[in-house]
Coordinates of C-alpha atoms and ligand atoms in Angstrom, one line a residue:
M1 CA 11.3 18.3 7.8
G2 CA 10.6 15.1 8.2
R3 CA 11.8 11.2 7.5
F4 CA 8.9 8.5 6.4
Y5 CA 9.6 4.9 5.9
I6 CA 6.5 3.4 4.5
T7 CA 6.6 -0.1 3.1
T8 CA 3.6 -2.2 1.6
P9 CA 4.2 -6.4 2.8
I10 CA 6.2 -8.4 0.0
Y11 CA 3.8 -10.0 -2.4
Y12 CA 3.9 -14.4 -3.6
V13 CA 6.0 -14.7 -6.7
N14 CA 3.6 -17.7 -6.7
D15 CA 1.5 -15.4 -9.5
A16 CA 1.0 -12.6 -11.0
P17 CA 0.1 -8.8 -9.4
H18 CA -3.9 -8.4 -8.9
M19 CA -5.7 -5.7 -8.3
G20 CA -5.3 -6.9 -4.8
T21 CA -1.7 -6.1 -3.9
S22 CA -2.1 -3.2 -6.5
Y23 CA -4.5 -1.7 -3.8
T24 CA -1.6 -2.1 -1.4
T25 CA 0.6 -0.8 -3.7
V26 CA -1.3 2.2 -4.9
N27 CA -2.1 3.1 -1.8
A28 CA 1.4 2.8 -0.1
D29 CA 2.8 5.1 -3.0
A30 CA -0.1 7.7 -3.0
I31 CA 0.5 9.0 1.4
A32 CA 4.4 8.4 -0.3
R33 CA 4.4 10.6 -2.8
W34 CA 1.8 13.1 -0.3
H35 CA 4.7 12.6 2.3
R36 CA 7.5 14.0 -0.2
L37 CA 5.4 16.5 -1.6
I38 CA 5.5 18.1 2.4
G39 CA 9.1 18.1 2.4
D40 CA 9.8 14.8 4.3
E41 CA 12.4 12.0 3.5
T42 CA 11.0 9.5 2.4
K43 CA 11.4 5.8 2.5
F44 CA 9.3 3.3 0.2
L45 CA 8.9 -0.1 0.0
T46 CA 7.4 -3.0 -1.8
G47 CA 9.4 -6.7 -2.8
T48 CA 8.4 -9.6 -3.4
D49 CA 8.3 -12.9 -0.9
E50 CA 9.9 -15.4 -2.7
H51 CA 11.1 -18.6 -0.7
G52 CA 8.6 -21.2 0.6
M53 CA 6.6 -24.0 0.3
K54 CA 3.6 -22.5 -2.2
I55 CA 7.0 -21.1 -4.6
A56 CA 8.4 -24.2 -4.9
E57 CA 5.6 -26.3 -5.2
T58 CA 4.4 -23.7 -8.0
A59 CA 8.2 -23.3 -9.6
E60 CA 7.8 -27.1 -9.8
Q61 CA 4.3 -27.4 -11.5
H62 CA 5.3 -25.1 -14.3
G63 CA 8.7 -27.1 -15.1
M64 CA 11.5 -24.6 -13.5
S65 CA 13.4 -24.2 -10.7
P66 CA 12.6 -22.0 -8.3
Q67 CA 15.1 -19.5 -8.7
S68 CA 13.8 -19.1 -12.3
W69 CA 10.4 -18.9 -11.6
T70 CA 10.7 -16.1 -9.5
D71 CA 13.2 -14.5 -11.4
A72 CA 10.6 -13.6 -13.7
T73 CA 7.0 -13.7 -11.3
A74 CA 9.5 -10.5 -10.0
A75 CA 9.7 -8.9 -12.7
R76 CA 6.2 -9.1 -13.5
F77 CA 5.7 -7.5 -9.9
E78 CA 8.5 -5.0 -11.1
D79 CA 6.4 -4.3 -14.4
A80 CA 3.2 -4.0 -13.0
W81 CA 4.4 -1.1 -10.4
S82 CA 6.1 0.7 -13.5
T83 CA 3.0 0.5 -15.2
L84 CA 0.7 1.9 -12.2
N85 CA 3.2 4.6 -11.8
I86 CA 4.0 3.3 -8.7
S87 CA 7.5 5.8 -7.0
N88 CA 9.0 2.7 -4.8
D89 CA 13.1 4.1 -3.6
D90 CA 14.0 0.1 -3.3
F91 CA 12.0 -3.8 -4.5
I92 CA 13.0 -5.8 -2.3
R93 CA 13.3 -9.4 -3.1
T94 CA 14.1 -12.2 0.3
T95 CA 15.9 -14.0 -2.4
Q96 CA 18.3 -11.3 -2.9
A97 CA 22.5 -11.8 -0.6
R98 CA 22.0 -8.4 1.1
H99 CA 18.4 -10.3 2.3
Y100 CA 19.8 -13.6 3.6
E101 CA 22.7 -12.1 5.2
T102 CA 20.1 -9.9 7.5
V103 CA 18.3 -12.9 8.0
G104 CA 20.8 -14.5 9.4
T105 CA 22.3 -11.6 11.4
F106 CA 19.4 -11.2 13.5
L107 CA 18.0 -14.6 13.6
T108 CA 21.3 -15.4 15.3
K109 CA 20.6 -12.6 17.9
I110 CA 17.6 -13.9 18.8
Y111 CA 19.1 -16.8 19.2
E112 CA 21.4 -16.0 21.0
N113 CA 19.3 -13.6 23.2
G114 CA 18.8 -17.1 24.3
F115 CA 14.5 -16.8 22.3
I116 CA 15.3 -19.9 20.4
R117 CA 14.9 -23.3 21.2
K118 CA 14.4 -27.1 19.7
D119 CA 11.5 -29.2 19.5
T120 CA 9.5 -31.8 18.4
Y121 CA 6.4 -30.0 15.9
R122 CA 3.3 -31.5 15.0
G123 CA 0.5 -30.4 12.8
L124 CA -2.1 -29.6 10.4
Y125 CA 0.0 -27.3 7.7
C126 CA -2.0 -24.8 4.9
V127 CA 0.1 -24.4 2.0
G128 CA -1.7 -21.7 0.5
C129 CA -1.3 -20.2 4.0
E130 CA 1.9 -21.4 5.0
D131 CA 0.4 -21.9 8.4
Y132 CA -0.3 -24.6 10.9
Y133 CA -4.1 -25.1 11.9
T134 CA -5.6 -26.7 14.9
A135 CA -8.2 -29.8 13.9
D136 CA -10.8 -27.0 15.7
Q137 CA -10.1 -23.9 13.2
L138 CA -10.7 -26.8 9.7
I139 CA -13.4 -26.3 8.1
D140 CA -14.9 -30.2 7.1
G141 CA -11.2 -30.5 7.9
K142 CA -10.2 -27.9 4.6
C143 CA -8.1 -24.6 5.1
P144 CA -10.7 -21.9 5.9
S145 CA -8.8 -19.7 3.4
H146 CA -8.2 -21.5 1.7
N147 CA -10.9 -25.0 1.5
R148 CA -7.4 -26.5 0.5
V149 CA -6.9 -30.2 2.3
V150 CA -4.6 -29.7 4.8
E151 CA -1.0 -31.8 5.3
E152 CA -0.3 -33.7 9.1
M153 CA 3.7 -32.6 9.3
E154 CA 5.8 -33.9 12.1
E155 CA 9.3 -31.8 12.0
D156 CA 12.0 -31.2 14.2
N157 CA 11.6 -28.0 14.4
Y158 CA 13.2 -24.4 15.9
F159 CA 10.8 -22.9 18.4
F160 CA 11.0 -19.2 18.8
E161 CA 9.8 -18.0 22.3
L162 CA 6.4 -15.9 21.8
S163 CA 4.8 -16.8 25.0
K164 CA 7.5 -15.2 26.6
F165 CA 6.8 -11.5 25.3
E166 CA 3.0 -11.7 26.2
D167 CA 4.1 -9.7 29.2
R168 CA 6.1 -7.2 26.8
L169 CA 3.5 -7.0 24.1
L170 CA 0.2 -6.1 26.2
E171 CA 2.8 -3.5 27.6
W172 CA 3.6 -2.1 24.7
F173 CA 0.6 -2.0 23.5
E174 CA -0.4 0.2 26.4
A175 CA 1.8 3.0 25.5
N176 CA 1.4 3.3 22.1
P177 CA -1.8 3.7 21.6
Q178 CA -1.9 5.0 17.8
A179 CA 1.4 1.8 16.4
I180 CA -1.8 -0.1 15.1
Q181 CA -4.6 1.4 13.6
P182 CA -7.4 1.3 12.7
A183 CA -8.9 0.9 17.0
S184 CA -10.7 -2.3 15.4
K185 CA -7.4 -4.3 14.1
R186 CA -5.6 -3.0 17.4
N187 CA -8.8 -4.5 19.6
E188 CA -8.4 -8.0 17.3
A189 CA -4.7 -8.3 18.1
L190 CA -4.9 -7.5 21.6
S191 CA -7.7 -10.0 21.9
F192 CA -5.5 -12.3 20.5
I193 CA -2.4 -11.7 22.4
K194 CA -4.6 -12.1 25.7
G195 CA -6.3 -15.3 24.8
G196 CA -2.9 -16.3 25.7
L197 CA 0.1 -16.7 23.3
K198 CA 2.5 -20.2 21.9
D199 CA 5.7 -20.7 20.9
V200 CA 5.8 -20.7 17.5
S201 CA 8.0 -23.5 14.6
I202 CA 10.4 -21.2 12.8
T203 CA 12.4 -23.8 10.3
R204 CA 11.6 -26.3 8.8
T205 CA 13.8 -29.6 7.6
S206 CA 11.2 -30.9 5.0
I207 CA 11.9 -28.4 2.8
S208 CA 15.1 -26.9 1.5
W209 CA 13.8 -23.2 -0.8
G210 CA 14.8 -21.0 2.2
I211 CA 17.3 -19.5 4.0
P212 CA 19.3 -22.1 6.4
V213 CA 19.7 -21.6 9.6
P214 CA 22.8 -20.1 10.4
W215 CA 23.5 -22.6 13.5
D216 CA 22.2 -25.2 12.0
S217 CA 22.3 -26.4 8.1
D218 CA 19.8 -28.9 8.0
H219 CA 17.3 -26.4 9.1
V220 CA 15.8 -23.6 6.5
F221 CA 13.7 -21.0 7.8
Y222 CA 10.4 -20.9 7.8
V223 CA 9.6 -18.4 5.1
W224 CA 6.9 -15.7 7.5
Y225 CA 10.3 -15.7 10.0
D226 CA 12.5 -14.7 6.5
A227 CA 9.9 -12.8 5.1
L228 CA 8.7 -10.2 8.0
I229 CA 13.4 -9.2 8.5
N230 CA 12.6 -7.6 4.8
Y231 CA 11.5 -4.0 6.6
L232 CA 15.1 -4.7 8.3
T233 CA 17.3 -5.3 5.1
A234 CA 16.2 -2.7 3.4
I235 CA 17.7 -0.2 5.9
G236 CA 20.9 -1.8 6.3
Y237 CA 20.5 -4.0 9.4
G238 CA 23.9 -5.9 10.6
R239 CA 25.5 -4.0 7.5
D240 CA 25.3 -0.3 8.1
E241 CA 23.9 0.4 11.3
A242 CA 23.6 4.9 11.0
E243 CA 20.9 4.2 8.4
V244 CA 19.1 1.4 10.9
A245 CA 19.0 4.5 13.1
K246 CA 17.8 6.7 10.8
W247 CA 14.7 5.0 9.8
W248 CA 13.6 2.7 11.9
P249 CA 11.7 2.2 14.8
S250 CA 9.5 4.9 13.0
V251 CA 8.5 3.3 10.2
H252 CA 4.4 2.6 8.3
H253 CA 3.8 -1.1 7.9
L254 CA 0.9 -0.8 6.2
I255 CA -0.7 -4.6 5.3
G256 CA -3.9 -6.4 4.4
K257 CA -6.2 -7.6 7.7
E258 CA -5.2 -11.0 7.0
I259 CA -1.9 -10.7 7.9
I260 CA -2.4 -8.5 11.3
R261 CA -1.1 -11.7 13.9
F262 CA 2.5 -11.7 11.8
H263 CA 3.0 -8.0 11.5
C264 CA 1.4 -6.6 15.4
V265 CA 2.5 -9.6 17.5
W266 CA 4.8 -12.0 16.0
W267 CA 6.7 -9.6 14.6
P268 CA 6.7 -6.6 17.1
A269 CA 8.3 -9.7 19.6
M270 CA 10.4 -10.5 17.7
C271 CA 11.9 -7.1 17.2
M272 CA 12.3 -6.8 21.1
A273 CA 13.6 -10.6 21.1
A274 CA 16.0 -9.1 19.1
G275 CA 16.9 -5.7 21.4
I276 CA 15.6 -3.5 18.8
D277 CA 12.1 -1.7 19.1
P278 CA 8.9 -2.6 17.7
P279 CA 7.7 -0.9 14.6
A280 CA 6.1 2.6 15.0
H281 CA 2.7 1.7 13.4
V282 CA 0.9 -1.0 11.1
F283 CA -2.1 0.6 9.3
V284 CA -4.3 -2.7 8.8
H285 CA -6.6 -2.2 5.7
G286 CA -9.8 -4.0 4.6
W287 CA -10.2 -6.4 1.3
L288 CA -11.3 -5.3 -2.1
L289 CA -14.1 -7.9 -3.0
V290 CA -15.7 -9.4 -5.7
G291 CA -19.1 -9.7 -5.7
G292 CA -18.7 -10.3 -1.9
K293 CA -16.0 -12.7 -2.3
K294 CA -12.2 -11.5 -1.4
L295 CA -10.4 -10.4 -4.6
S296 CA -7.9 -12.7 -5.2
K297 CA -4.9 -14.9 -7.3
S298 CA -6.9 -18.4 -6.3
M299 CA -10.5 -17.1 -8.2
A300 CA -8.1 -17.7 -11.1
N301 CA -10.0 -21.1 -11.4
D302 CA -12.7 -20.5 -9.6
E303 CA -15.4 -20.9 -12.8
T304 CA -18.0 -19.2 -10.8
A305 CA -15.7 -16.1 -10.1
P306 CA -18.3 -13.1 -11.1
V307 CA -15.6 -11.9 -13.3
K308 CA -12.1 -13.3 -14.4
L309 CA -9.6 -12.0 -13.4
T310 CA -7.6 -12.2 -16.4
D311 CA -10.0 -9.1 -17.8
I312 CA -9.1 -7.0 -14.4
T313 CA -5.6 -7.3 -14.7
P314 CA -3.3 -3.7 -13.4
D315 CA -2.4 -3.9 -17.2
S316 CA -5.6 -4.3 -18.7
L317 CA -7.4 -2.0 -16.4
V318 CA -4.8 0.5 -17.4
E319 CA -5.6 -0.6 -21.2
Q320 CA -9.0 0.3 -20.7
F321 CA -8.7 3.6 -18.1
G322 CA -5.5 4.9 -18.2
V323 CA -3.1 4.9 -15.3
D324 CA -4.6 7.5 -12.9
P325 CA -8.1 6.7 -13.4
V326 CA -7.0 3.4 -12.3
R327 CA -5.0 4.6 -9.3
Y328 CA -7.9 7.3 -8.4
Y329 CA -10.3 4.3 -8.4
L330 CA -8.2 2.1 -6.2
L331 CA -7.4 5.0 -4.1
R332 CA -10.9 6.9 -3.6
N333 CA -13.1 4.3 -3.7
T334 CA -12.5 2.3 -1.0
P335 CA -11.4 3.7 2.4
L336 CA -8.1 1.5 4.1
G337 CA -9.1 0.2 6.9
T338 CA -12.9 -1.2 5.1
D339 CA -14.2 -3.6 2.8
G340 CA -14.8 -3.0 -0.2
D341 CA -16.1 -4.1 -4.2
F342 CA -13.9 -4.3 -6.8
S343 CA -15.8 -3.5 -10.2
I344 CA -15.0 -2.2 -13.9
E345 CA -18.7 -0.7 -13.2
G346 CA -17.5 1.4 -10.6
I347 CA -14.7 2.0 -11.6
T348 CA -16.1 3.1 -15.1
D349 CA -18.9 5.5 -12.4
R350 CA -15.9 7.0 -11.0
Y351 CA -14.2 7.9 -14.3
N352 CA -16.9 9.1 -15.5
A353 CA -18.7 11.4 -12.4
D354 CA -15.6 12.3 -10.9
L355 CA -12.9 12.6 -13.4
A356 CA -14.9 13.6 -16.9
N357 CA -17.8 15.4 -15.7
N358 CA -16.1 17.5 -12.6
L359 CA -12.3 17.7 -13.1
G360 CA -11.8 16.9 -17.0
N361 CA -14.7 19.9 -17.3
L362 CA -13.8 21.9 -15.6
V363 CA -10.3 22.5 -16.7
A364 CA -11.4 22.2 -20.7
R365 CA -14.1 24.9 -20.0
L366 CA -11.6 27.1 -17.8
A367 CA -9.2 27.3 -20.7
T368 CA -12.0 27.9 -23.4
V369 CA -13.6 30.5 -21.6
I370 CA -9.6 32.9 -20.9
G371 CA -9.7 31.7 -24.6
S372 CA -12.5 33.9 -25.3
K373 CA -13.0 36.1 -21.8
S374 CA -9.7 37.3 -21.1
G375 CA -7.0 36.4 -24.0
G376 CA -5.8 33.1 -23.3
L377 CA -4.0 34.7 -20.7
S378 CA -4.3 33.7 -16.6
P379 CA -6.3 36.5 -14.9
A380 CA -5.4 37.8 -11.6
P381 CA -7.4 35.6 -8.5
D382 CA -9.0 37.9 -5.9
E383 CA -8.8 38.3 -2.8
D384 CA -11.9 38.0 -1.5
S385 CA -12.9 35.4 -3.4
E386 CA -15.0 32.7 -1.4
L387 CA -13.1 30.3 -3.3
K388 CA -9.9 31.3 -1.8
G389 CA -11.4 30.7 2.1
I390 CA -13.1 27.0 0.4
A391 CA -9.3 26.9 -1.3
N392 CA -7.7 27.2 2.3
E393 CA -9.5 24.9 4.7
T394 CA -9.4 22.3 1.6
V395 CA -5.5 22.3 1.9
V396 CA -6.1 21.6 6.2
Q397 CA -8.3 18.9 5.9
A398 CA -6.5 16.9 3.0
R399 CA -3.4 17.6 4.9
D400 CA -4.6 15.8 8.2
A401 CA -6.6 13.3 6.2
W402 CA -3.0 12.5 4.0
E403 CA -1.4 12.8 7.4
R404 CA -3.6 9.8 9.0
F405 CA -3.5 7.1 5.5
A406 CA -6.9 8.3 4.3
P407 CA -6.2 9.2 0.7
Q408 CA -10.0 8.3 0.4
E409 CA -11.0 11.1 2.6
G410 CA -8.3 13.3 1.1
L411 CA -9.5 12.9 -2.9
E412 CA -13.1 13.3 -1.6
V413 CA -12.6 17.5 0.0
T414 CA -10.3 17.4 -3.1
W415 CA -13.6 16.9 -5.5
R416 CA -15.7 18.9 -2.8
L417 CA -13.4 22.2 -3.6
I418 CA -13.6 21.0 -7.7
G419 CA -17.7 20.8 -7.0
A420 CA -17.1 23.9 -5.7
I421 CA -14.8 25.9 -8.1
N422 CA -17.4 24.4 -11.0
A423 CA -20.7 25.7 -8.4
A424 CA -19.5 29.4 -9.0
L425 CA -18.4 29.4 -12.5
E426 CA -22.2 28.4 -12.5
V427 CA -23.1 31.6 -10.6
A428 CA -21.2 34.0 -12.1
E429 CA -21.4 32.1 -15.8
P430 CA -18.3 34.1 -17.7
W431 CA -19.4 33.4 -20.9
K432 CA -22.0 34.9 -21.4
A433 CA -20.4 38.5 -19.7
D434 CA -19.0 40.5 -21.3
P435 CA -14.6 40.9 -20.7
G436 CA -14.0 42.8 -18.0
P437 CA -12.5 42.6 -14.9
Q438 CA -15.1 41.4 -13.4
V439 CA -14.7 38.8 -15.0
D440 CA -11.5 38.5 -15.4
A441 CA -11.5 38.5 -11.2
V442 CA -14.1 34.6 -11.6
L443 CA -11.8 33.2 -14.0
G444 CA -8.8 34.2 -12.0
S445 CA -10.2 32.9 -9.0
A446 CA -11.7 29.1 -10.5
L447 CA -8.0 29.2 -12.2
E448 CA -6.0 29.1 -9.0
A449 CA -8.5 27.5 -7.0
L450 CA -8.0 24.6 -10.2
R451 CA -4.3 25.4 -9.7
I452 CA -3.9 24.1 -5.6
V453 CA -6.3 21.6 -7.3
T454 CA -3.5 20.3 -9.3
V455 CA -0.9 20.6 -6.0
L456 CA -3.4 18.6 -3.5
I457 CA -4.2 15.2 -6.6
T458 CA -0.1 15.0 -7.3
A459 CA 0.1 12.5 -5.3
A460 CA -3.2 10.3 -6.6
M461 CA -2.8 11.3 -9.8
P462 CA 1.0 12.5 -10.9
D463 CA 0.2 12.1 -14.5
T464 CA -2.9 14.4 -15.3
A465 CA -1.5 17.0 -12.4
A466 CA 1.4 17.4 -14.5
I467 CA -0.5 17.9 -17.6
I468 CA -2.9 20.2 -15.9
W469 CA -0.1 22.2 -14.6
E470 CA 1.4 23.0 -18.2
R471 CA -1.9 24.0 -19.8
I472 CA -2.2 26.8 -16.8
G473 CA 1.0 28.0 -17.7
L474 CA 3.3 26.4 -15.4
A475 CA 6.7 25.6 -15.3
G476 CA 8.1 22.8 -13.3
L477 CA 5.7 20.1 -12.0
P478 CA 2.9 20.6 -9.2
G479 CA 5.1 19.4 -5.9
D480 CA 7.9 21.1 -7.4
G481 CA 8.9 24.1 -4.4
G482 CA 7.0 21.8 -1.5
L483 CA 3.3 22.1 -1.3
E484 CA 3.4 24.6 2.2
A485 CA 4.7 26.9 -0.9
Q486 CA 2.3 26.2 -3.6
V487 CA -0.8 26.6 -1.8
V488 CA -0.6 30.3 -1.1
W489 CA -3.3 31.8 -3.0
G490 CA -2.6 34.2 -5.6
S491 CA 1.5 32.6 -5.3
A492 CA 1.6 32.0 -9.0
P493 CA 2.6 34.2 -11.5
T494 CA 0.2 35.9 -14.2
G495 CA -0.5 36.4 -17.3
R496 CA 0.7 33.0 -18.1
P497 CA -0.6 31.1 -21.4
I498 CA -3.6 28.8 -21.0
S499 CA -3.9 26.0 -23.5
K500 CA -6.7 24.1 -24.0
G501 CA -5.5 20.8 -25.8
D502 CA -7.7 17.5 -25.7
P503 CA -9.7 15.9 -22.8
L504 CA -7.8 14.8 -20.3
F505 CA -10.6 12.5 -19.5
P506 CA -12.8 11.3 -23.1
R507 CA -16.0 10.3 -21.1
R508 CA -17.0 6.6 -21.7
K509 CA -19.9 4.6 -22.8
D510 CA -19.9 1.0 -21.6
Ligands
ME8_1 O1 1.0 -12.4 2.4 N1 -7.9 -6.4 -1.1 O2 1.5 -11.9 0.7 P1 0.7 -11.9 -0.6 C1 -7.1 -6.1 -0.5 N2 4.3 -12.8 1.5 N3 -5.7 -5.8 -0.2 C2 -5.2 -7.6 -1.1 C3 -6.1 -8.2 -1.3 C4 -7.4 -7.8 -1.5 N4 -8.3 -8.6 -2.1 N5 -5.4 -9.1 -1.7 C5 -4.3 -8.7 -1.4 C6 1.9 -12.3 2.0 N6 -3.8 -7.7 -1.3 C7 3.0 -12.3 2.8 C8 3.4 -11.4 3.1 S1 5.1 -9.2 4.5 C9 6.3 -10.0 4.9 C10 4.9 -11.5 3.8 C11 -2.7 -7.3 -0.8 O3 1.4 -12.1 -1.8 C12 -2.7 -7.0 0.6 O4 -1.6 -6.3 1.5 O5 -0.9 -13.2 -0.5 C13 -2.5 -8.2 1.6 O6 -2.2 -8.4 3.0 C14 -1.3 -9.0 0.4 O7 -1.2 -8.7 -0.5 C15 -0.9 -9.8 0.1 O8 0.3 -10.5 -0.1

């Protein structure tokens, strides 16, 4: 049994969760569930990033204190994740006392190790990014990501001496070719380092909504330097060394492509500066786009946006389609690593084609035919069935895909198995044949292959898998006992009562 620690970025609480943040969270959730299924001791962390100028400004605009604003918005994230059936083991908020403690200990360590110095900083700051820009990075004087006027800031800052880590980072990249995936993103981080690293300012005196610098109370840490450390807070850095040793450095950070520099350059260097190993694995995914534009909070104020953000909240989509179809769409439609389009039509198409027509029909049809031809009891599968070989092969392929952070591929191969079961039934036409051993063998094999499908989809669609499991007469849940034991052809008892139930995915017309 292995161990598996996976994290999402911690999301800013300047606004509610949307489908972009849901994309990362559902993918991380399904991957965590997959690892639980294969028997790994798993820790899945998500949470909220609550400090910084952007949050303080948003709270003020709403006439609230930063604390009460963040309390209210963090709760919206927790609610959305519960709606999407997210199985996180912990929810970290950067305003928690445990985080203040870890940030203080970690950054003091870097200070004591001699990698933090004081200097004056002048620069152009984008509050949207919580980051400085140089003049040549701006477009018409505005931040390229937020199209927002930058502010000139000058302050006495503490600087992290990132420049001292250029060589060590290059060595680390060299020695750990798999640490940053996909390879294109690794190359992007690598060329950033090769372009030369400057020291970075890590504290602010201009704002108070942050974690105070332990050795100089006039300063608070800059929000990104506090945020990255959450991954260590949650495993007890500075409080529980055994727990840290258990989970670190073999962590998997799943992130969006716009925060690669923070996770693949600053963060590994900070870890080195504090005397711990950098994170073992950062997987960088692309963006969900709506009408070619990044799906984001700023769409809420964009009159020209092709869809209203409020029409595609996690809540409203789950209400329209159900939780598992939304999860399935996020996992299946856009592979981790590339950009993908998000649309209501896209969800509807996937729903009708993959869920209603393929999976839903198979479940209903099998129950009906077993009802009429095999007395409603599960017949024994055929040891020589072609489906046995296909199912075994699918398990190998799905397993490989999920372990490579490719849920999309894992589901694609699983749906090929569903297609093969449907095709086998179309060829044998057991509904036309007389009851008897031949029909029983066809139905028993199709049912057994469906049982294996059910195990393979449980990480993506846990509720659906549980319902099918029950309908095909099995006790407990599809993951019980682990993947290995569950996917053995012929391992389930026969003669189980099979029930039909309502359609799992009634076809949608819109
Ligand atoms: O960056 N498509 O928080 P954030 C895919 N607090 N993923 C998307 C997306 C889209 N259109 N929009 C957002 C922050 N995401 C920092 C992180 S971590 C120490 C601090 C996802 O609220 C994606 O994972 O802006 C992206 O990296 C993250 O949300 C950014 O969330």
